[in-house]
Coordinates of C-alpha atoms and ligand atoms in Angstrom, one line a residue:
Chain Z
M1 CA 0.0 0.0 0.0
Y2 CA 1.6 3.2 -1.1
A3 CA -0.7 5.6 0.6
Q4 CA -0.7 5.6 4.4
M5 CA -2.6 7.5 7.1
I6 CA -4.4 9.7 4.5
K7 CA -6.6 12.2 6.3
S8 CA -10.0 13.1 4.9
T9 CA -12.3 15.7 6.4
G10 CA -12.2 14.2 9.8
K11 CA -15.8 15.1 10.4
G12 CA -17.3 11.7 10.1
V13 CA -19.6 10.4 7.3
K14 CA -22.8 12.3 6.7
S15 CA -26.0 10.5 6.0
L16 CA -27.7 11.1 2.7
D17 CA -30.4 13.1 4.6
E18 CA -27.8 15.5 6.0
M19 CA -26.5 16.3 2.5
D20 CA -27.6 19.1 0.2
P21 CA -29.0 18.0 -3.1
E22 CA -25.7 18.3 -5.0
E23 CA -23.7 16.3 -2.6
R24 CA -26.5 13.8 -2.2
A25 CA -26.6 13.2 -6.0
F26 CA -22.8 12.8 -5.9
Q27 CA -22.9 10.2 -3.1
E28 CA -25.8 8.3 -4.7
R29 CA -23.8 8.1 -7.9
I30 CA -20.9 6.6 -6.0
N31 CA -23.2 4.2 -4.1
A32 CA -24.6 3.0 -7.4
G33 CA -21.0 2.2 -8.6
G34 CA -20.8 5.2 -11.0
K35 CA -17.5 7.1 -11.7
I36 CA -16.7 10.7 -10.9
E37 CA -14.9 12.5 -13.7
P38 CA -12.7 15.6 -13.5
K39 CA -15.4 18.0 -14.7
D40 CA -18.1 16.7 -12.4
W41 CA -19.0 18.5 -9.2
M42 CA -17.3 17.0 -6.1
P43 CA -17.1 18.0 -2.5
D44 CA -14.0 19.9 -1.5
G45 CA -13.0 17.2 0.9
Y46 CA -13.2 14.5 -1.7
R47 CA -10.9 16.5 -4.0
K48 CA -8.4 17.3 -1.3
T49 CA -8.3 13.8 0.1
L50 CA -7.8 12.4 -3.4
I51 CA -5.0 14.8 -4.1
R52 CA -3.3 13.7 -0.9
Q53 CA -3.8 10.0 -1.6
I54 CA -2.9 10.0 -5.3
G55 CA 0.0 12.4 -4.6
Q56 CA 1.4 10.2 -1.9
H57 CA 1.0 7.1 -4.1
A58 CA 2.8 8.9 -7.0
H59 CA 5.7 10.0 -4.7
S60 CA 6.0 6.4 -3.5
E61 CA 6.5 5.2 -7.0
I62 CA 9.2 7.9 -7.5
V63 CA 11.1 7.4 -4.3
G64 CA 10.5 3.6 -4.7
Q65 CA 13.0 3.7 -7.6
L66 CA 15.8 4.3 -5.3
P67 CA 16.1 1.1 -3.2
E68 CA 16.0 -1.0 -6.3
G69 CA 18.0 1.4 -8.3
N70 CA 20.7 0.7 -5.7
W71 CA 21.2 -2.7 -7.2
I72 CA 20.9 -2.1 -10.9
T73 CA 24.6 -1.5 -11.4
R74 CA 25.4 -4.7 -9.4
A75 CA 22.9 -7.0 -10.9
P76 CA 24.6 -10.4 -11.3
T77 CA 23.6 -11.2 -14.9
L78 CA 22.6 -9.3 -18.0
E79 CA 19.1 -10.7 -17.9
R80 CA 18.7 -9.8 -14.2
K81 CA 19.9 -6.3 -14.9
A82 CA 17.5 -5.9 -17.8
I83 CA 14.5 -7.2 -15.8
L84 CA 15.3 -5.0 -12.8
L85 CA 15.8 -2.0 -14.9
A86 CA 12.5 -2.6 -16.8
K87 CA 10.8 -3.0 -13.4
V88 CA 12.1 0.3 -12.0
Q89 CA 11.3 2.0 -15.3
D90 CA 7.7 0.8 -14.9
E91 CA 7.6 2.4 -11.4
A92 CA 8.7 5.7 -13.0
G93 CA 5.8 5.3 -15.5
H94 CA 3.4 4.6 -12.6
G95 CA 4.5 7.8 -11.0
L96 CA 3.8 9.6 -14.3
Y97 CA 0.3 8.1 -14.7
L98 CA -0.5 9.1 -11.1
Y99 CA 0.8 12.6 -11.3
C100 CA -1.4 12.9 -14.5
A101 CA -4.4 11.6 -12.5
A102 CA -3.7 14.1 -9.7
E103 CA -3.4 17.0 -12.3
T104 CA -7.0 16.4 -13.3
L105 CA -7.9 17.5 -9.8
G106 CA -6.3 20.9 -10.3
V107 CA -2.8 20.4 -8.8
S108 CA 0.4 20.5 -10.9
R109 CA 3.1 17.9 -11.0
D110 CA 5.6 20.7 -10.1
Q111 CA 3.6 21.6 -7.0
L112 CA 3.3 18.0 -5.9
T113 CA 7.1 17.6 -6.5
R114 CA 7.9 20.7 -4.4
D115 CA 5.7 19.3 -1.6
L116 CA 7.5 16.0 -1.7
L117 CA 10.9 17.6 -1.7
S118 CA 10.1 20.0 1.2
G119 CA 8.9 17.1 3.3
K120 CA 5.3 18.4 3.4
M121 CA 4.0 15.4 1.5
K122 CA 5.0 11.8 2.4
Y123 CA 5.7 8.6 0.5
S124 CA 5.3 5.0 1.7
S125 CA 7.3 4.1 4.8
I126 CA 8.7 1.0 3.1
F127 CA 11.1 2.9 0.9
N128 CA 13.0 4.2 3.9
Y129 CA 14.5 0.8 4.4
P130 CA 17.9 -0.2 2.9
T131 CA 18.5 -2.9 0.3
L132 CA 21.6 -4.6 1.4
T133 CA 22.0 -7.8 -0.7
W134 CA 20.9 -9.1 -4.0
A135 CA 18.2 -11.1 -2.2
D136 CA 16.6 -7.8 -1.2
M137 CA 15.7 -7.4 -4.9
G138 CA 13.7 -10.6 -4.5
A139 CA 12.2 -9.6 -1.2
V140 CA 11.1 -6.2 -2.5
G141 CA 9.4 -7.6 -5.6
W142 CA 7.8 -10.5 -3.7
L143 CA 6.7 -8.6 -0.6
V144 CA 6.6 -4.9 -1.4
D145 CA 5.0 -5.2 -4.8
G146 CA 2.9 -8.0 -3.4
A147 CA 1.6 -5.7 -0.7
A148 CA 1.1 -2.9 -3.2
I149 CA -1.0 -5.2 -5.4
M150 CA -3.3 -6.1 -2.5
N151 CA -4.2 -2.5 -2.3
Q152 CA -4.1 -1.5 -5.9
V153 CA -6.3 -4.3 -7.3
P154 CA -9.4 -3.1 -5.5
L155 CA -8.6 0.5 -6.3
Q156 CA -9.2 -0.3 -9.9
R157 CA -12.9 0.0 -8.9
T158 CA -12.4 3.3 -7.1
S159 CA -14.9 6.1 -7.7
Y160 CA -12.6 8.6 -9.3
G161 CA -12.4 7.8 -13.0
P162 CA -8.8 8.9 -13.8
Y163 CA -7.5 7.2 -10.7
A164 CA -9.3 4.0 -11.4
R165 CA -8.0 3.9 -15.0
A166 CA -4.4 4.6 -13.8
M167 CA -4.8 1.7 -11.5
V168 CA -5.9 -0.6 -14.3
R169 CA -2.7 0.2 -16.2
I170 CA -0.5 -0.1 -13.1
C171 CA -2.0 -3.5 -12.0
K172 CA -1.2 -5.0 -15.4
E173 CA 2.5 -4.4 -14.7
E174 CA 2.6 -5.1 -11.0
S175 CA 2.0 -8.8 -11.3
F176 CA 5.2 -9.0 -13.4
H177 CA 7.0 -7.1 -10.7
Q178 CA 5.9 -9.6 -8.0
R179 CA 6.8 -12.6 -10.2
Q180 CA 10.3 -11.4 -11.0
G181 CA 10.8 -10.8 -7.2
F182 CA 9.6 -14.3 -6.3
D183 CA 11.8 -15.7 -9.1
I184 CA 14.9 -14.1 -7.6
M185 CA 13.8 -15.4 -4.2
M186 CA 13.5 -18.9 -5.6
K187 CA 17.0 -18.8 -7.1
M188 CA 18.4 -17.5 -3.8
A189 CA 16.5 -19.8 -1.5
N190 CA 17.6 -22.8 -3.7
G191 CA 21.1 -21.5 -4.2
N192 CA 24.3 -22.1 -2.2
E193 CA 24.6 -21.5 1.5
A194 CA 25.5 -17.8 1.2
Q195 CA 22.5 -17.2 -1.1
R196 CA 20.1 -19.0 1.2
K197 CA 21.4 -16.9 4.1
M198 CA 20.8 -13.8 2.1
A199 CA 17.3 -14.9 1.2
Q200 CA 16.4 -15.5 4.9
D201 CA 18.0 -12.3 6.0
A202 CA 16.1 -10.3 3.4
L203 CA 12.8 -11.9 4.6
N204 CA 13.7 -11.1 8.2
R205 CA 14.3 -7.5 7.4
F206 CA 11.4 -6.9 5.0
W207 CA 8.6 -8.8 6.7
Y208 CA 7.5 -6.3 9.3
P209 CA 8.1 -3.2 7.2
S210 CA 5.9 -4.9 4.6
L211 CA 3.1 -5.4 7.1
M212 CA 3.4 -1.7 8.0
M213 CA 2.7 -0.8 4.4
F214 CA -1.0 -1.2 5.1
G215 CA -0.9 1.3 8.0
P216 CA -2.1 0.8 11.5
S217 CA -5.6 -0.6 12.2
D218 CA -8.2 1.9 11.0
K219 CA -11.3 0.2 12.2
E220 CA -12.2 3.2 14.2
S221 CA -10.8 5.9 12.0
V222 CA -13.2 8.6 10.9
H223 CA -10.9 9.4 8.0
S224 CA -11.0 5.9 6.7
A225 CA -14.8 5.7 7.1
Q226 CA -15.2 8.8 5.0
S227 CA -12.7 7.5 2.3
M228 CA -14.5 4.2 2.2
A229 CA -17.9 5.9 1.8
W230 CA -16.4 7.9 -1.1
K231 CA -14.9 4.6 -2.5
I232 CA -11.4 6.0 -2.7
K233 CA -10.5 3.4 -0.1
M234 CA -12.0 0.0 -0.7
N235 CA -10.9 -2.1 2.3
T236 CA -9.8 -1.6 5.9
N237 CA -6.1 -1.8 6.6
D238 CA -6.6 -4.9 8.7
E239 CA -8.5 -6.7 5.9
L240 CA -5.7 -6.1 3.4
R241 CA -2.9 -7.0 5.9
Q242 CA -4.7 -10.3 6.7
K243 CA -5.1 -11.1 3.0
F244 CA -1.4 -10.4 2.4
V245 CA -0.3 -12.7 5.3
D246 CA -2.6 -15.4 4.1
Q247 CA -1.2 -15.2 0.6
T248 CA 2.4 -14.9 1.6
A249 CA 2.8 -17.4 4.4
P250 CA 2.4 -20.5 2.1
Q251 CA 4.8 -18.9 -0.4
A252 CA 7.5 -18.5 2.3
A253 CA 7.0 -22.2 3.2
Y254 CA 7.3 -23.1 -0.5
L255 CA 10.6 -21.2 -0.5
G256 CA 11.8 -23.0 2.6
L257 CA 12.1 -19.7 4.4
T258 CA 10.9 -18.9 7.9
I259 CA 8.8 -15.8 8.5
P260 CA 10.2 -14.1 11.5
D261 CA 7.1 -14.4 13.7
E262 CA 6.8 -17.1 16.3
H263 CA 3.1 -16.5 16.6
L264 CA 2.4 -17.1 12.9
E265 CA 0.0 -19.9 12.9
W266 CA -3.0 -21.1 10.8
N267 CA -6.2 -20.5 12.6
E268 CA -8.7 -23.2 11.5
E269 CA -11.7 -21.4 12.9
R270 CA -11.0 -18.1 11.2
G271 CA -9.7 -19.7 8.0
S272 CA -6.7 -17.3 8.2
Y273 CA -3.3 -17.0 9.8
D274 CA -2.8 -15.5 13.2
F275 CA 0.3 -13.2 13.2
S276 CA 2.1 -10.6 15.2
E277 CA 1.6 -6.9 14.7
P278 CA 4.6 -4.9 13.6
D279 CA 6.2 -2.4 15.9
W280 CA 4.0 0.6 15.3
E281 CA 6.4 2.8 17.2
E282 CA 8.9 2.2 14.6
F283 CA 6.3 2.9 11.9
F284 CA 5.6 6.3 13.4
D285 CA 9.3 7.0 13.7
V286 CA 9.7 6.2 10.0
L287 CA 6.8 8.5 9.1
Q288 CA 8.5 11.3 11.1
G289 CA 11.5 11.0 8.9
N290 CA 13.5 8.7 11.1
G291 CA 13.6 5.6 8.9
P292 CA 17.0 4.1 8.3
C293 CA 17.2 5.7 4.8
S294 CA 14.8 8.6 5.2
V295 CA 17.5 11.3 5.0
D296 CA 19.3 9.5 2.2
R297 CA 16.2 9.2 0.1
M298 CA 15.2 12.8 0.4
E299 CA 18.7 14.0 -0.2
A300 CA 18.9 11.8 -3.4
R301 CA 15.6 13.2 -4.7
N302 CA 16.5 16.8 -3.8
K303 CA 19.9 16.4 -5.5
A304 CA 18.3 15.0 -8.6
W305 CA 15.8 17.9 -8.8
D306 CA 18.4 20.6 -8.1
D307 CA 21.0 19.1 -10.5
G308 CA 18.4 18.8 -13.2
R309 CA 17.2 22.4 -12.9
W310 CA 19.5 23.7 -15.7
V311 CA 18.3 20.9 -18.0
R312 CA 14.6 21.7 -17.4
E313 CA 15.3 25.4 -17.8
G314 CA 17.4 24.9 -20.9
L315 CA 14.8 22.7 -22.7
L316 CA 12.1 25.2 -21.8
A317 CA 14.1 28.1 -23.1
H318 CA 14.7 26.2 -26.3
A319 CA 11.0 25.5 -26.8
E320 CA 10.3 29.2 -26.3
K321 CA 12.9 30.2 -28.8
K322 CA 11.5 27.7 -31.3
R323 CA 8.0 29.0 -30.8
A324 CA 9.2 32.6 -31.2
R325 CA 11.1 31.8 -34.4
K326 CA 8.1 30.0 -35.8
M327 CA 5.8 33.0 -35.0
A328 CA 8.3 35.4 -36.6
A329 CA 8.5 33.3 -39.8
E330 CA 4.7 33.3 -40.2
Chain E
M1 CA 39.5 -16.0 -38.9
S2 CA 37.8 -16.8 -35.7
E3 CA 40.1 -14.7 -33.5
P4 CA 39.7 -11.4 -35.3
L5 CA 36.0 -12.1 -35.5
F6 CA 35.8 -12.7 -31.8
E7 CA 37.7 -9.5 -31.2
F8 CA 35.4 -7.6 -33.5
L9 CA 32.3 -9.0 -31.8
C10 CA 33.7 -8.1 -28.4
R11 CA 34.2 -4.6 -29.6
M12 CA 30.6 -4.3 -30.6
G13 CA 29.3 -5.9 -27.4
D14 CA 31.7 -4.2 -25.0
N15 CA 30.6 -0.8 -26.4
T16 CA 27.0 -1.5 -25.7
L17 CA 27.7 -3.2 -22.4
V18 CA 29.8 -0.4 -20.9
L19 CA 27.6 2.4 -22.2
G20 CA 24.4 0.6 -21.2
H21 CA 25.9 0.2 -17.7
R22 CA 26.8 3.9 -17.6
V23 CA 23.3 4.9 -18.6
S24 CA 21.8 2.6 -16.1
E25 CA 23.7 4.5 -13.4
W26 CA 21.1 7.3 -13.9
C27 CA 18.3 5.2 -12.6
G28 CA 15.9 7.3 -10.4
V29 CA 17.9 10.5 -10.5
A30 CA 17.3 12.1 -13.9
P31 CA 16.3 15.7 -14.3
V32 CA 12.7 14.9 -15.1
L33 CA 10.6 11.8 -14.9
E34 CA 10.3 11.5 -18.7
E35 CA 14.1 11.3 -18.8
D36 CA 14.2 8.6 -16.2
I37 CA 12.0 6.6 -18.4
A38 CA 13.9 7.4 -21.6
L39 CA 17.3 6.7 -20.1
A40 CA 16.1 3.3 -18.8
N41 CA 14.9 2.6 -22.4
T42 CA 18.3 3.4 -23.9
A43 CA 20.0 1.2 -21.3
L44 CA 17.6 -1.6 -21.8
D45 CA 18.2 -1.5 -25.6
L46 CA 22.0 -1.5 -25.1
I47 CA 21.9 -4.4 -22.6
G48 CA 19.8 -6.4 -25.1
Q49 CA 22.2 -5.7 -27.9
T50 CA 25.1 -6.7 -25.6
T51 CA 23.5 -10.1 -25.0
L52 CA 23.3 -10.7 -28.8
W53 CA 26.8 -9.5 -29.6
L54 CA 28.5 -11.3 -26.7
N55 CA 26.6 -14.5 -27.0
L56 CA 27.7 -14.6 -30.7
A57 CA 31.3 -13.8 -29.6
G58 CA 31.2 -16.7 -27.2
E59 CA 29.9 -19.0 -29.9
V60 CA 32.6 -17.9 -32.3
E61 CA 35.3 -18.4 -29.7
G62 CA 34.0 -21.9 -29.0
K63 CA 35.3 -22.1 -25.4
G64 CA 31.9 -22.4 -23.8
R65 CA 31.7 -18.8 -22.7
D66 CA 28.3 -17.0 -23.0
A67 CA 27.5 -13.3 -22.8
D68 CA 27.4 -13.3 -19.0
A69 CA 30.8 -15.1 -18.8
L70 CA 32.3 -12.4 -21.1
A71 CA 30.6 -9.5 -19.4
F72 CA 31.2 -10.5 -15.8
R73 CA 34.4 -12.5 -15.8
R74 CA 36.9 -10.6 -17.9
D75 CA 39.3 -8.0 -16.5
V76 CA 40.0 -4.5 -17.8
W77 CA 42.7 -5.5 -20.4
E78 CA 40.3 -7.9 -22.0
F79 CA 37.6 -5.3 -22.7
R80 CA 37.4 -3.9 -26.2
N81 CA 35.1 -0.9 -25.9
V82 CA 36.1 2.5 -27.1
L83 CA 37.3 4.9 -24.5
L84 CA 34.3 7.3 -25.1
V85 CA 31.7 4.9 -23.6
E86 CA 33.6 4.3 -20.3
Q87 CA 33.9 8.0 -19.5
P88 CA 31.9 8.9 -16.4
N89 CA 28.4 10.3 -16.7
G90 CA 29.3 13.7 -15.4
D91 CA 26.3 16.0 -15.5
F92 CA 23.3 15.3 -17.7
G93 CA 24.8 17.3 -20.5
Q94 CA 27.9 15.2 -20.6
T95 CA 25.9 12.0 -20.6
M96 CA 23.8 13.2 -23.5
M97 CA 26.7 14.4 -25.5
R98 CA 28.5 11.1 -25.0
Q99 CA 25.4 9.3 -26.1
F100 CA 24.9 11.5 -29.1
L101 CA 28.5 11.1 -30.3
F102 CA 28.2 7.3 -29.8
D103 CA 24.8 7.1 -31.4
L104 CA 25.9 8.9 -34.5
W105 CA 28.9 6.5 -35.0
H106 CA 26.8 3.5 -34.0
K107 CA 24.1 4.3 -36.5
G108 CA 26.6 4.5 -39.3
M109 CA 28.3 1.3 -38.2
L110 CA 25.1 -0.7 -37.9
T111 CA 23.8 0.6 -41.2
A112 CA 26.9 -0.8 -42.9
L113 CA 26.7 -4.0 -40.9
Q114 CA 23.3 -4.8 -42.2
D115 CA 25.1 -5.7 -45.4
S116 CA 27.6 -8.0 -43.6
S117 CA 28.5 -11.2 -45.3
H118 CA 28.0 -12.8 -41.8
D119 CA 24.2 -13.5 -41.5
Q120 CA 24.0 -13.4 -37.8
I121 CA 25.9 -10.1 -37.7
A122 CA 23.6 -8.6 -40.3
A123 CA 20.6 -9.7 -38.3
I124 CA 21.8 -8.2 -35.0
A125 CA 22.6 -5.0 -36.9
E126 CA 19.2 -4.8 -38.4
K127 CA 17.5 -5.3 -35.1
S128 CA 19.8 -2.8 -33.3
L129 CA 19.5 -0.2 -36.0
K130 CA 15.8 0.3 -35.3
E131 CA 16.6 1.1 -31.6
V132 CA 19.7 3.2 -32.3
T133 CA 17.9 5.3 -34.9
Y134 CA 15.5 6.3 -32.2
H135 CA 18.3 6.9 -29.7
L136 CA 20.0 9.2 -32.2
E137 CA 16.8 11.2 -32.8
R138 CA 16.4 11.7 -29.1
T139 CA 20.0 12.7 -28.3
T140 CA 20.1 15.0 -31.3
D141 CA 17.0 16.8 -30.0
T142 CA 18.5 17.0 -26.6
V143 CA 21.9 18.3 -27.7
V144 CA 20.2 20.9 -29.9
G145 CA 17.7 21.8 -27.1
L146 CA 20.3 22.3 -24.4
G147 CA 22.9 23.8 -26.7
D148 CA 20.4 26.4 -27.9
G149 CA 18.7 26.8 -24.5
T150 CA 19.8 29.1 -21.7
D151 CA 23.3 30.5 -21.3
E152 CA 24.0 27.9 -18.6
S153 CA 22.8 25.0 -20.6
H154 CA 24.8 26.2 -23.6
D155 CA 28.0 26.5 -21.6
R156 CA 27.5 23.1 -20.1
M157 CA 27.0 21.5 -23.5
Q158 CA 30.0 23.2 -24.9
N159 CA 32.1 21.9 -22.0
A160 CA 30.7 18.5 -22.5
L161 CA 31.7 18.6 -26.2
D162 CA 35.2 19.9 -25.4
R163 CA 35.6 17.2 -22.8
L164 CA 34.5 14.3 -25.0
Y165 CA 35.7 15.3 -28.4
P166 CA 39.2 13.8 -27.9
F167 CA 37.5 10.4 -27.6
V168 CA 35.7 10.7 -31.0
G169 CA 38.6 9.8 -33.2
E170 CA 39.2 6.4 -31.8
M171 CA 35.8 5.2 -33.2
F172 CA 37.2 5.7 -36.7
V173 CA 40.7 4.4 -36.4
S174 CA 41.3 1.2 -38.5
D175 CA 43.6 -1.6 -37.3
A176 CA 44.5 -5.1 -38.2
I177 CA 41.2 -6.5 -36.9
D178 CA 39.2 -4.1 -39.1
T179 CA 41.3 -5.0 -42.1
A180 CA 40.6 -8.7 -41.5
M181 CA 36.8 -7.9 -41.2
M182 CA 36.9 -5.9 -44.4
A183 CA 38.7 -8.6 -46.3
E184 CA 35.9 -11.0 -45.4
G185 CA 33.1 -8.5 -46.1
I186 CA 32.0 -8.8 -42.5
A187 CA 32.4 -5.2 -41.5
P188 CA 33.2 -1.8 -43.0
D189 CA 36.4 0.2 -42.7
P190 CA 35.6 2.5 -39.7
A191 CA 37.5 5.2 -41.4
D192 CA 34.9 5.2 -44.2
L193 CA 32.2 6.1 -41.7
R194 CA 33.9 9.4 -40.8
P195 CA 32.8 11.7 -43.6
A196 CA 29.1 11.1 -43.0
F197 CA 29.6 11.4 -39.3
D198 CA 31.4 14.7 -39.6
A199 CA 28.8 16.1 -42.0
R200 CA 25.9 15.3 -39.6
L201 CA 27.9 16.4 -36.6
D202 CA 28.5 19.8 -38.1
E203 CA 24.8 20.2 -38.9
V204 CA 23.7 19.3 -35.4
L205 CA 26.4 21.4 -33.7
S206 CA 25.3 24.3 -35.8
D207 CA 21.7 23.9 -34.7
A208 CA 22.9 23.6 -31.2
T209 CA 25.0 26.8 -31.5
L210 CA 28.0 24.7 -30.3
I211 CA 31.6 25.0 -31.6
R212 CA 33.5 21.9 -32.7
P213 CA 36.9 21.8 -31.2
T214 CA 39.7 22.5 -33.7
S215 CA 42.1 19.9 -32.6
D216 CA 41.4 16.4 -34.0
F217 CA 43.6 14.8 -31.4
A218 CA 42.3 11.4 -30.5
H219 CA 43.0 9.2 -27.4
K220 CA 43.4 5.6 -28.2
G221 CA 43.7 2.3 -26.4
G222 CA 40.1 1.2 -25.7
K223 CA 39.2 -0.8 -28.7
S224 CA 42.6 -2.4 -28.8
G225 CA 42.4 -3.0 -25.1
Q226 CA 45.9 -1.7 -24.7
R227 CA 45.2 1.2 -22.4
H228 CA 41.8 1.8 -21.0
S229 CA 41.1 4.8 -18.7
E230 CA 41.1 4.4 -14.9
H231 CA 37.3 4.6 -14.9
L232 CA 36.7 1.2 -16.4
G233 CA 38.2 -0.8 -13.5
H234 CA 35.9 1.0 -11.0
M235 CA 32.9 0.2 -13.2
L236 CA 33.9 -3.4 -13.4
S237 CA 34.5 -3.7 -9.7
Q238 CA 30.8 -2.8 -9.2
M239 CA 29.3 -4.6 -12.2
Q240 CA 31.2 -7.8 -11.7
W241 CA 31.2 -7.9 -7.9
L242 CA 28.5 -10.6 -7.3
Q243 CA 29.8 -12.9 -9.9
R244 CA 33.3 -12.6 -8.6
A245 CA 32.4 -12.9 -4.9
Y246 CA 30.2 -16.0 -5.4
P247 CA 31.7 -17.7 -8.4
D248 CA 29.8 -20.9 -8.0
A249 CA 26.3 -19.3 -7.5
T250 CA 23.6 -19.2 -10.1
W251 CA 21.3 -16.2 -10.2
Ligands
LIG1 FE1 4.3 0.7 -9.1
LIG2 FE1 5.8 -0.4 -6.8
LIG3 FE1 5.8 -2.4 -8.8

């Protein structure tokens, strides 16, 4: 899940009777499974919440290039390098679709970028963790993209048209991301002793941060209730986390790896796995900017943006000159 | 015959390998998102071409080495890429200028190789040429756009050209390997590619308001493997690290 702790109006969900006719028509359309398009009327809170959510999702794709980019120049074979590079390139593309979707709500990509770089807007906590061995490329694809898919698949049905359509495109690529990660994990888990050790170590480090991707329990959150009523959030955080654990535990067993949770156990009655909660204190620390790589990530993004300024300005100036020359010639 | 052919194929494959690696170093830190995507595209094309060239080289050599063995298990003196492609990325302008100069040579080379007497070489050239034609269009636009942009972008592009121009000449120097390739109708004389390169370079530099350096001095030693720059060893120490550290592992 690339959007965490998104605040909506905070006022609680209104009943249809409390709404004025415009808002009521809007909510009824959503209830009937209809889509809201950029030119349609929408409540201010809906627009603002979506900008926060889509923006945070887009930023996550962008910052998410860094932990995997960290291994592209060390990929062990030409094929692995090509696959990883294609995967990271997809993530940049996802960022682009999402910024475009956000722009339909009246906020520019430049503005969103500035808000990311100043620290005003956040990105997913997961990308503040380091990638230390090649097995981490497996773990990230398997677990991180796996968790993202849990959230993104239902979002294909979200009420806001441009967001839903961006999700459809993104989901097509995400399953390849997860597969390439699992494939790396298989090679590592079935490899030599050092590789098996790297695989287990990667799972140990990424397990709880992956569970944190869904955010803390939001059963009682007024923000989440509102977002769910608007259908810009489709499931509770706990539902998605449970689904993720249920899907991932057998995969870990298949790999011969041990999930670092002594309480992980199949619960016959619930038809689901019981599992331990991650350390939510750590999660809030990471959100505050105290993740192991938080400073590095923001430095890297800021440096890229600052170093690229002359390029953006140069290309813009050239486009202006070309336009002026064309005008003069006409 | 097989030895000069092996050398020639390593030259083609090492150029794309080393440049593809350099370009991939930009992952996630380009000046705009569209450039992140475009640079990854270029790197992906080059890595794909590397696989074709080096697998063929391994086949020709007949010692059981494939593209990965050649890419990840040779040391600096065994690399046959031109010095231009191993130059560090520098700023975005330097990366684009390096790419443009290489693309312009590469397109001429691949165009000629389409008529190679060696069927597999002709086929790789034909496939690569489609990709490289697109690379050249993009880098031409970028060199012109940044050359004829702001004062700062102009100066940076001029610096990049001045810095890289001494590495242009090596791409057109013929040696015994080239003579052997010409004799078999496998590859053109690199020197014959120079006039068309120069003509197009002058056009683009003029559009970009950039001045071509007057000295035609050319550094040599990359394509012969006799004297690479210091940069290549550092690149290999990163690129080859996993394969070297865990030689019995499969990935
Ligand atoms: Fe993505
Ligand atoms: Fe992702
Ligand atoms: Fe992904």
